[in-house]
PDB file of C-alpha atoms in Angstrom:
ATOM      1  CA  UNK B   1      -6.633 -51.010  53.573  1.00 77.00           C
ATOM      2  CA  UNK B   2      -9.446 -49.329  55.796  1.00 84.00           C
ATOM      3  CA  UNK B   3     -10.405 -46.012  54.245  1.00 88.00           C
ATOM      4  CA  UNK B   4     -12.762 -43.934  56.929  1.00 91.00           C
ATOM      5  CA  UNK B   5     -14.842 -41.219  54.809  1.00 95.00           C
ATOM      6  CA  UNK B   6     -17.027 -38.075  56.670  1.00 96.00           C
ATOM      7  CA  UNK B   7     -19.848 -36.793  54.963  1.00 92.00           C
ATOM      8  CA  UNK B   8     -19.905 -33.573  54.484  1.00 92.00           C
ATOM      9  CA  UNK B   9     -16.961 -31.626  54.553  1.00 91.00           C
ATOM     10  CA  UNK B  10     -18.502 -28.677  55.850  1.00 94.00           C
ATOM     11  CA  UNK B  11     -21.979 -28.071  57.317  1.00 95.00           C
ATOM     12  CA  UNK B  12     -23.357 -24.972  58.481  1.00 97.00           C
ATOM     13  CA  UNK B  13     -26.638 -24.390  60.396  1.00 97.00           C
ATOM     14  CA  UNK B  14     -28.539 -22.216  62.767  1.00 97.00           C
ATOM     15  CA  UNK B  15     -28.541 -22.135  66.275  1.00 97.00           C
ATOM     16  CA  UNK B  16     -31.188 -24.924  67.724  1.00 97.00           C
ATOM     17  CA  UNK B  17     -31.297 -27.207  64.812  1.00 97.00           C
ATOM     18  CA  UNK B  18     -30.326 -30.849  65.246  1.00 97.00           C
ATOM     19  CA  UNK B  19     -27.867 -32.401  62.704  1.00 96.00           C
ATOM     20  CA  UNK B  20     -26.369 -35.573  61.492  1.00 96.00           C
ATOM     21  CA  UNK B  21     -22.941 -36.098  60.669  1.00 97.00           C
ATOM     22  CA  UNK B  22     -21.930 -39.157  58.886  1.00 97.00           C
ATOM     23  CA  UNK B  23     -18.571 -41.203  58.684  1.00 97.00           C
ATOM     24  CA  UNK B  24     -18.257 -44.738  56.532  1.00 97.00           C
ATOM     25  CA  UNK B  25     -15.818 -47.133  56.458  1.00 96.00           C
ATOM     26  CA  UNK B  26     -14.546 -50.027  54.435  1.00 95.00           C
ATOM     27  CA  UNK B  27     -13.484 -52.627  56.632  1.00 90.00           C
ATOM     28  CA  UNK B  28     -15.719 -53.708  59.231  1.00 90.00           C
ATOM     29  CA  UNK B  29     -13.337 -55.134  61.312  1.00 89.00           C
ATOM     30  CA  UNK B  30     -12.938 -52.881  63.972  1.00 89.00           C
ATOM     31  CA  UNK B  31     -12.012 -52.548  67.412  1.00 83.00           C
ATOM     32  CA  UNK B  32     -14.319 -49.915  68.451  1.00 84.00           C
ATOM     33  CA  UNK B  33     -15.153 -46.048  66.685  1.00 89.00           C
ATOM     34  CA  UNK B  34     -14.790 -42.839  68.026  1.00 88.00           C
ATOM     35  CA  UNK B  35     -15.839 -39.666  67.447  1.00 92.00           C
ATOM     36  CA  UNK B  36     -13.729 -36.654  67.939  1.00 91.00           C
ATOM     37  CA  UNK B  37     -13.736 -32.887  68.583  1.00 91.00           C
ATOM     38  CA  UNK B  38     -10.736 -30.656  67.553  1.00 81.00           C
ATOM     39  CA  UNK B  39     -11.147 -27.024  68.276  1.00 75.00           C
ATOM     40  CA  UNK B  40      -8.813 -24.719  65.971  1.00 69.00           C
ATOM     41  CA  UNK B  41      -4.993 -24.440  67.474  1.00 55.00           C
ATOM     42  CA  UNK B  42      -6.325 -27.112  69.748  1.00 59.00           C
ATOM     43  CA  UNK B  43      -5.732 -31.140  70.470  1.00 62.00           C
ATOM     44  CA  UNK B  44      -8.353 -33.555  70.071  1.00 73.00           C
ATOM     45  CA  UNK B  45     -11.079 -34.354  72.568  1.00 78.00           C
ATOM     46  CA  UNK B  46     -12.782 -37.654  72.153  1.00 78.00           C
ATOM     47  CA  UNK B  47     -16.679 -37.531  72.398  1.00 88.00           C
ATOM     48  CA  UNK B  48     -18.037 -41.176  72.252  1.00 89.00           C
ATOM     49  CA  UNK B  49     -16.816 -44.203  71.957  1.00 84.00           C
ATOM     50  CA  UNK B  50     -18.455 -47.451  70.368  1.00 89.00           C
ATOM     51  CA  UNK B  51     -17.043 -50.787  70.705  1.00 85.00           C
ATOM     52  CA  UNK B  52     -17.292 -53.332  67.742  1.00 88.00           C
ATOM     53  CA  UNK B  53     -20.032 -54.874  69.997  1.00 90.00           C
ATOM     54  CA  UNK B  54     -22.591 -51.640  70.695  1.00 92.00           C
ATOM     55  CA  UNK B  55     -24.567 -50.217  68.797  1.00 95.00           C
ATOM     56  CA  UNK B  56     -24.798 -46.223  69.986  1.00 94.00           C
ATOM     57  CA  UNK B  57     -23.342 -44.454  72.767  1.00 93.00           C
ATOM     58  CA  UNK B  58     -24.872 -41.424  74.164  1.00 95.00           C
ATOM     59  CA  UNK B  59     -23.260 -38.561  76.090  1.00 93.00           C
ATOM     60  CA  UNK B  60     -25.854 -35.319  76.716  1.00 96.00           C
ATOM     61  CA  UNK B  61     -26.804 -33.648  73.583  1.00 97.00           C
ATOM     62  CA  UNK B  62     -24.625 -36.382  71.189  1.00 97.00           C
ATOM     63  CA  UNK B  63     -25.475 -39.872  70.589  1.00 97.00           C
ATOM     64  CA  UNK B  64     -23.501 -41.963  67.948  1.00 97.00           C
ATOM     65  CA  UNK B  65     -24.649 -45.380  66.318  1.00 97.00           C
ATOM     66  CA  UNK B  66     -22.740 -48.059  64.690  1.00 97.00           C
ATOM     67  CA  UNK B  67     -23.772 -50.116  62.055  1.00 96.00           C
ATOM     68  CA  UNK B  68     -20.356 -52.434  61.473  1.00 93.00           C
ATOM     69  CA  UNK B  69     -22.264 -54.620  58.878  1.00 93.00           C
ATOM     70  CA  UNK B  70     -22.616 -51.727  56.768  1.00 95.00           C
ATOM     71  CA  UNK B  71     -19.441 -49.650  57.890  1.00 96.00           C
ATOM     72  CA  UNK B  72     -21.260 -46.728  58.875  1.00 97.00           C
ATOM     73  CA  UNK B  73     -21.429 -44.377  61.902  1.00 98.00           C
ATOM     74  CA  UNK B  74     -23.656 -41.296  62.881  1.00 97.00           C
ATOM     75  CA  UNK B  75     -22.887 -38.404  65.349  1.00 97.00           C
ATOM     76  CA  UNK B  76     -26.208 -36.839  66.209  1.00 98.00           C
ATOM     77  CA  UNK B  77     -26.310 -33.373  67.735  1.00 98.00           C
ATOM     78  CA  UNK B  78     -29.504 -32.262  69.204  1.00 97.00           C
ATOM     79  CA  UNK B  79     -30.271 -28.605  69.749  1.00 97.00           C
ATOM     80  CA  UNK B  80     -27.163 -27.449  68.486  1.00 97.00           C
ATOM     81  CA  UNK B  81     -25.389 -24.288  69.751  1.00 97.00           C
ATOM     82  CA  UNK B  82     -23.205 -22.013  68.783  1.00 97.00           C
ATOM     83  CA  UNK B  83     -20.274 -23.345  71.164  1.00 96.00           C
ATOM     84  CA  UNK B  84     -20.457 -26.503  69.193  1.00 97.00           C
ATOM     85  CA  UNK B  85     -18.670 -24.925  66.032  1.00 96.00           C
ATOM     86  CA  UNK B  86     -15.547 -27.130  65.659  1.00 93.00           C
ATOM     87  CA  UNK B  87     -14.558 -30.007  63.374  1.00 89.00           C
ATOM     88  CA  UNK B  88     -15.492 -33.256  64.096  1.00 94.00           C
ATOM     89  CA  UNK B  89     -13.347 -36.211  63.853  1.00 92.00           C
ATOM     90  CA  UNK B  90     -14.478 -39.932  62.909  1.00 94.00           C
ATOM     91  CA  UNK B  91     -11.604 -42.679  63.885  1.00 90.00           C
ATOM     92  CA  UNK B  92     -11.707 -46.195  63.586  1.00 89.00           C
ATOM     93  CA  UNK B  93      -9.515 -48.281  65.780  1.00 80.00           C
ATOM     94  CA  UNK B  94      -8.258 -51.893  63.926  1.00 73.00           C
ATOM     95  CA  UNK B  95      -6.548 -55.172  65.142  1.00 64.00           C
ATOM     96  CA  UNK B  96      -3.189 -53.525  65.463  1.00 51.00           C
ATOM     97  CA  UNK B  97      -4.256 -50.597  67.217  1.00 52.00           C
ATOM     98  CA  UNK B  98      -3.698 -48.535  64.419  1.00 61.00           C
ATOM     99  CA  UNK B  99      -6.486 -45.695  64.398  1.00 69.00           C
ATOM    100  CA  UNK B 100      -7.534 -44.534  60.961  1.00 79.00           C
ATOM    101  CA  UNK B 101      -8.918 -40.879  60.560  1.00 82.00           C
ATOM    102  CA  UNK B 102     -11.755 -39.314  58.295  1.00 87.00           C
ATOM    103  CA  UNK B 103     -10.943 -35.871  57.198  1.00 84.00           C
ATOM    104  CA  UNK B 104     -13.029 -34.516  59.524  1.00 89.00           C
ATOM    105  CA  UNK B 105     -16.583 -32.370  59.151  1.00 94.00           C
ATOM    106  CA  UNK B 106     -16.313 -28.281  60.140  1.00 92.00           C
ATOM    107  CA  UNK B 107     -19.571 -27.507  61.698  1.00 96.00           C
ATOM    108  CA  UNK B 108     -20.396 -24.327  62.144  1.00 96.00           C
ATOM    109  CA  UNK B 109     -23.551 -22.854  64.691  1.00 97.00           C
ATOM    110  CA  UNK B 110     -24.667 -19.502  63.380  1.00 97.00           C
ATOM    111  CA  UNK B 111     -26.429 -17.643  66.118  1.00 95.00           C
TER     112      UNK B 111
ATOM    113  CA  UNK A   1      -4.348 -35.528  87.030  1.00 50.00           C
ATOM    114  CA  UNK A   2      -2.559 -33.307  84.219  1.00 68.00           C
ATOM    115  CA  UNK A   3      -4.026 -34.564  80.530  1.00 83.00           C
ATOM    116  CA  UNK A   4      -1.383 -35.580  78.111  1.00 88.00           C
ATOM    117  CA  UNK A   5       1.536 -33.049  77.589  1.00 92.00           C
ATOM    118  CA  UNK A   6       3.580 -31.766  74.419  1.00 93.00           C
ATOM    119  CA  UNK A   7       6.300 -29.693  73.803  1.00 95.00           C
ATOM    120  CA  UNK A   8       7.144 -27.104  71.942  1.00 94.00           C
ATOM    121  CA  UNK A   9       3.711 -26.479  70.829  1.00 88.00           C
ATOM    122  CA  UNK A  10       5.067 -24.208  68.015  1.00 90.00           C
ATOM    123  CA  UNK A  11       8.887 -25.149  66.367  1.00 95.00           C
ATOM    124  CA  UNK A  12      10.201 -23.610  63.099  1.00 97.00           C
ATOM    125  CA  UNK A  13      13.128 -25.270  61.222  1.00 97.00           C
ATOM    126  CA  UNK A  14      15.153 -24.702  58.683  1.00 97.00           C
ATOM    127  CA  UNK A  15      15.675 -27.284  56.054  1.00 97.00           C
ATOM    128  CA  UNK A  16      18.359 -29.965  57.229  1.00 97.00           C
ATOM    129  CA  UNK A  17      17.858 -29.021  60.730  1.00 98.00           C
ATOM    130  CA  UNK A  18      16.756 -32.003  63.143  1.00 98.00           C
ATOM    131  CA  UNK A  19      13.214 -31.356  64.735  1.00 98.00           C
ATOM    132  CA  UNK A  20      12.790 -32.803  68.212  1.00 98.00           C
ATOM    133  CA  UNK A  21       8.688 -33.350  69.663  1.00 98.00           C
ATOM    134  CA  UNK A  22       8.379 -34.392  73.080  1.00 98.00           C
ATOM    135  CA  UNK A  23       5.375 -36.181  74.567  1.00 97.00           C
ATOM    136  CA  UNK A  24       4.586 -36.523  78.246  1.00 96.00           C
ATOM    137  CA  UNK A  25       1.601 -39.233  78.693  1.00 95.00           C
ATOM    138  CA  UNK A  26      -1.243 -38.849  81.150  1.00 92.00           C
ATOM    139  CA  UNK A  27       0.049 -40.195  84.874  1.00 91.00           C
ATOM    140  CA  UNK A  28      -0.795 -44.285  84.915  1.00 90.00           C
ATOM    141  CA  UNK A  29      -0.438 -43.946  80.889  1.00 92.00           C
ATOM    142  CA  UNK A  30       2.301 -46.543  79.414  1.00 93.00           C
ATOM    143  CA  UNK A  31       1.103 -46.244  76.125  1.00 92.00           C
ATOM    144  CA  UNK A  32       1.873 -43.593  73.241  1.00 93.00           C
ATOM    145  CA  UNK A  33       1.043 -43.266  69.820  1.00 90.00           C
ATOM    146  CA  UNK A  34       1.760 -40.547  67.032  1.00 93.00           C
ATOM    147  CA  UNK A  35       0.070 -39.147  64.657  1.00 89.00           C
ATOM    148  CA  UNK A  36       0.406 -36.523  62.088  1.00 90.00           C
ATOM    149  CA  UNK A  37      -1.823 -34.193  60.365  1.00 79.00           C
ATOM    150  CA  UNK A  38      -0.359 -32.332  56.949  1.00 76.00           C
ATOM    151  CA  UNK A  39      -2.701 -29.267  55.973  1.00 70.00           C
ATOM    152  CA  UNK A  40      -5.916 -30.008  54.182  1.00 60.00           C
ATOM    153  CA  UNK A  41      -5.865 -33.879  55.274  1.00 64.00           C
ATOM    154  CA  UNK A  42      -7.201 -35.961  58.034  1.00 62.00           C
ATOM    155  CA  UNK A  43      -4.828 -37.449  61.067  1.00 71.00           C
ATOM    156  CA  UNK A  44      -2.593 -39.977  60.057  1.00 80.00           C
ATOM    157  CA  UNK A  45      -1.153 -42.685  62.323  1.00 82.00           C
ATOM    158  CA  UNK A  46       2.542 -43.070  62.894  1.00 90.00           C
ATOM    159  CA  UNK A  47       3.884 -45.207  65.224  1.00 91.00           C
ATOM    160  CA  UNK A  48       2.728 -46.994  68.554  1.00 90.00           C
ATOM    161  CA  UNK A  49       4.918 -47.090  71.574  1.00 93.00           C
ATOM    162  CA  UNK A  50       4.838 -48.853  74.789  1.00 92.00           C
ATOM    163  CA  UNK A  51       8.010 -48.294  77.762  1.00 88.00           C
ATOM    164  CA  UNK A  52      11.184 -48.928  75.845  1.00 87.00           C
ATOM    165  CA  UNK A  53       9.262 -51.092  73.116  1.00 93.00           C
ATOM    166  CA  UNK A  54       8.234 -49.549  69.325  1.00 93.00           C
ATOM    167  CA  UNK A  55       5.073 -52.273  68.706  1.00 88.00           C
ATOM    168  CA  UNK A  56       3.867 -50.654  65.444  1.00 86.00           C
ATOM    169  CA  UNK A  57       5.520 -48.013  63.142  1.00 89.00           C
ATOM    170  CA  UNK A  58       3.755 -49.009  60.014  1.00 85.00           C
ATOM    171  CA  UNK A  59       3.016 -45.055  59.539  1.00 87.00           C
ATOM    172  CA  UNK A  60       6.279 -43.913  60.183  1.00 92.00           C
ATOM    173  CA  UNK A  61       8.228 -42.301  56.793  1.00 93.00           C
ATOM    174  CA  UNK A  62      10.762 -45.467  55.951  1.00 89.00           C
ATOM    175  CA  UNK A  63      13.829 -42.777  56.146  1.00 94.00           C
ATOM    176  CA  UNK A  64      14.507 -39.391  58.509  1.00 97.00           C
ATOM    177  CA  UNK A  65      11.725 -40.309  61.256  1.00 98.00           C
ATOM    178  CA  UNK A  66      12.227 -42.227  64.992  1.00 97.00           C
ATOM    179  CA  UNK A  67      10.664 -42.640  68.029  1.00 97.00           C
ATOM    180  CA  UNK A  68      11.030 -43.655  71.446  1.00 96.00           C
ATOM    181  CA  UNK A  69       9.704 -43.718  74.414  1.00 96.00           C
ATOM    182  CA  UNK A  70      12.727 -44.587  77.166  1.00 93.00           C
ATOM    183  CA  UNK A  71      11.950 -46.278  80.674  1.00 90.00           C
ATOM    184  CA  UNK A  72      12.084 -42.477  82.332  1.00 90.00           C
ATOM    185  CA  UNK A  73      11.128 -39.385  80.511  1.00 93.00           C
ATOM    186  CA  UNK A  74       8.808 -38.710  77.499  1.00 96.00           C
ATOM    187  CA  UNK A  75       8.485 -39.941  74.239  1.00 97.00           C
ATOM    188  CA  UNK A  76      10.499 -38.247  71.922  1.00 98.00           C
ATOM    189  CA  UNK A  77       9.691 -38.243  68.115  1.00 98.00           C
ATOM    190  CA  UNK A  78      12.737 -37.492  65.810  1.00 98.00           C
ATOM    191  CA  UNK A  79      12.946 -35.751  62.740  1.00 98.00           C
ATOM    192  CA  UNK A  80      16.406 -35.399  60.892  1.00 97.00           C
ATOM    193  CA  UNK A  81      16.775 -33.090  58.147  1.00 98.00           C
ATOM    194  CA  UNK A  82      13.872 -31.916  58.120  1.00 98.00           C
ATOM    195  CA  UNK A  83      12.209 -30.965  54.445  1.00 97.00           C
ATOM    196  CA  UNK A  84       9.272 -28.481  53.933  1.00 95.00           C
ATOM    197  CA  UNK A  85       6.667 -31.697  53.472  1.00 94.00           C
ATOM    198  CA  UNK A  86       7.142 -32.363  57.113  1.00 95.00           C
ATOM    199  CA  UNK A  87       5.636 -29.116  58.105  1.00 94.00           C
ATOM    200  CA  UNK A  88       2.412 -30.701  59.921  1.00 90.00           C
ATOM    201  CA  UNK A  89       0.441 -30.869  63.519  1.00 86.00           C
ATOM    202  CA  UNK A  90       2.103 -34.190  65.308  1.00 92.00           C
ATOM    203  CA  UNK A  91      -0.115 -35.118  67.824  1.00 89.00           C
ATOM    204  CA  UNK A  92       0.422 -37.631  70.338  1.00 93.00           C
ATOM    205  CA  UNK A  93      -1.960 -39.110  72.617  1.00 89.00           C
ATOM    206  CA  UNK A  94      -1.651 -41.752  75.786  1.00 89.00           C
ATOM    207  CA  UNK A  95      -3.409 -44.691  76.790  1.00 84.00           C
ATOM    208  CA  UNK A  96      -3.730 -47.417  79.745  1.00 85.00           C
ATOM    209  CA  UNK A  97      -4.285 -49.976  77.411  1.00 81.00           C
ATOM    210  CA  UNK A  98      -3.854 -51.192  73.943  1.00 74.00           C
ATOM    211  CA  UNK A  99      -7.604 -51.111  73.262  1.00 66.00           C
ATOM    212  CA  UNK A 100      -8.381 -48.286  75.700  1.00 68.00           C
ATOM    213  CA  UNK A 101      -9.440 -44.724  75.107  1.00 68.00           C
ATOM    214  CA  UNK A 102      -6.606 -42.837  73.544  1.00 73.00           C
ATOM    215  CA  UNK A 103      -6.176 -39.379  74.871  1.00 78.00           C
ATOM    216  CA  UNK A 104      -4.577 -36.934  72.602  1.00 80.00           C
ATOM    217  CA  UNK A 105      -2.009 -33.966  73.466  1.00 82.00           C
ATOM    218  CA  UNK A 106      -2.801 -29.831  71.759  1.00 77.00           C
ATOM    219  CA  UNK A 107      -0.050 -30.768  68.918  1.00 85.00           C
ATOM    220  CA  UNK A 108       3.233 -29.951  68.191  1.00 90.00           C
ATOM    221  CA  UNK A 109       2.953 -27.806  64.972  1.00 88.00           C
ATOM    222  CA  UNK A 110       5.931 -28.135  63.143  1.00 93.00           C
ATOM    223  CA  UNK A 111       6.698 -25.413  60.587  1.00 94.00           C
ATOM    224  CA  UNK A 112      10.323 -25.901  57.983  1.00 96.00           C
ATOM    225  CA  UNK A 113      11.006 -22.637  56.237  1.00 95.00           C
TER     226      UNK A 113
END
């Protein structure tokens, strides 16, 4: 049974620092990963998405790798701001379609 | 082109009452999928739908829970008497594809007093 894990829970930094935020998962046969955004009271909006067969997708200030072999993903944020407080959502998608969830990371900007 | 569409956004129930969440997927979208989040705990999946077909409720609760999603109108997820443990954000999102980007709705936040 795919378990998807985000590392850490909570992160706080200053305003202009770039970060890492890491998810893992068991089984590395995936479909593709995606990383999420979900703003409080808000749905989700997805950020990147990998397919089983890339290796990092990049979209302005985020880029995200995938390492299947080693069921791990990263979503880098460079110069982070404060309008990037949110929590951040790591999903893989499997052979059914089913998408499996991390518990998501609360990131917090700090002016 | 309106994103994918849920109503109510808030609904409170009491115990034993049936709670009704409606999903309207993005225009071009035939594909639908629920998910749940309790408090404290990441999104769960619940069931995939495609027009008039269920093709994968392996998260859906074995008793009180349905869903469909009929040939004209939105998907409707069904809970019958509802207990307090179903008090959770449902989300739904939409699809063109089974392996496509899955774009999610703001939630249904379900609240049983």
């Amino acid at each position: 049974k795919q378990e998807v894990t985000q590392i850490p829970a909570a992160l706080s930094v200053p305003e202009g620092e770039n970060l890492v935020l890491n998810c893992s998962f068991t089984d590395s046969a995936i479909y593709n990963l995606q990383w999420f955004r979900q703003d409080p009271g808000k749905g989700l909006t997805s950020l990147l998405l990998i397919q089983s067969s890339q290796r990092e997708q990049t979209s302005g200030r985020l880029n995200a790798s995938l390492d299947k072999s080693s069921g791990r993903s990263t979503l880098y944020i460079a110069a982070s701001q404060p309008g990037d407080s949110a929590t951040y959502l790591c999903a893989v998608s499997e052979r059914n379609n089913d998408m499996r969830f991390g518990a998501g990371t609360r990131l917090t900007v700090k002016p | 082109n309106a994103g994918v569409m849920q109503n109510p956004r808030h609904l409170v129930r009491r115990r034993g009452q049936e709670a009704r969440l409606r999903c309207s997927p993005m225009k071009g979208h035939s594909h639908v999928y629920w998910y749940r989040q309790l408090p404290e705990e990441g999104l769960k999946f619940m069931v995939y739908l495609q027009k008039e077909n269920i093709i994968d409720e392996s998260g859906m609760p074995k008793e009180r829970f349905s869903a469909e999603f009929p040939k004209e109108g939105p998907s409707i997820l069904r809970i019958q008497q509802v207990v307090r443990g179903d008090s959770a954000a449902y989300f739904c999102a939409s699809s063109s594809g089974q392996k496509e980007t899955q774009y999610f709705g703001p939630g249904t936040r379900l609240l049983v007093l």
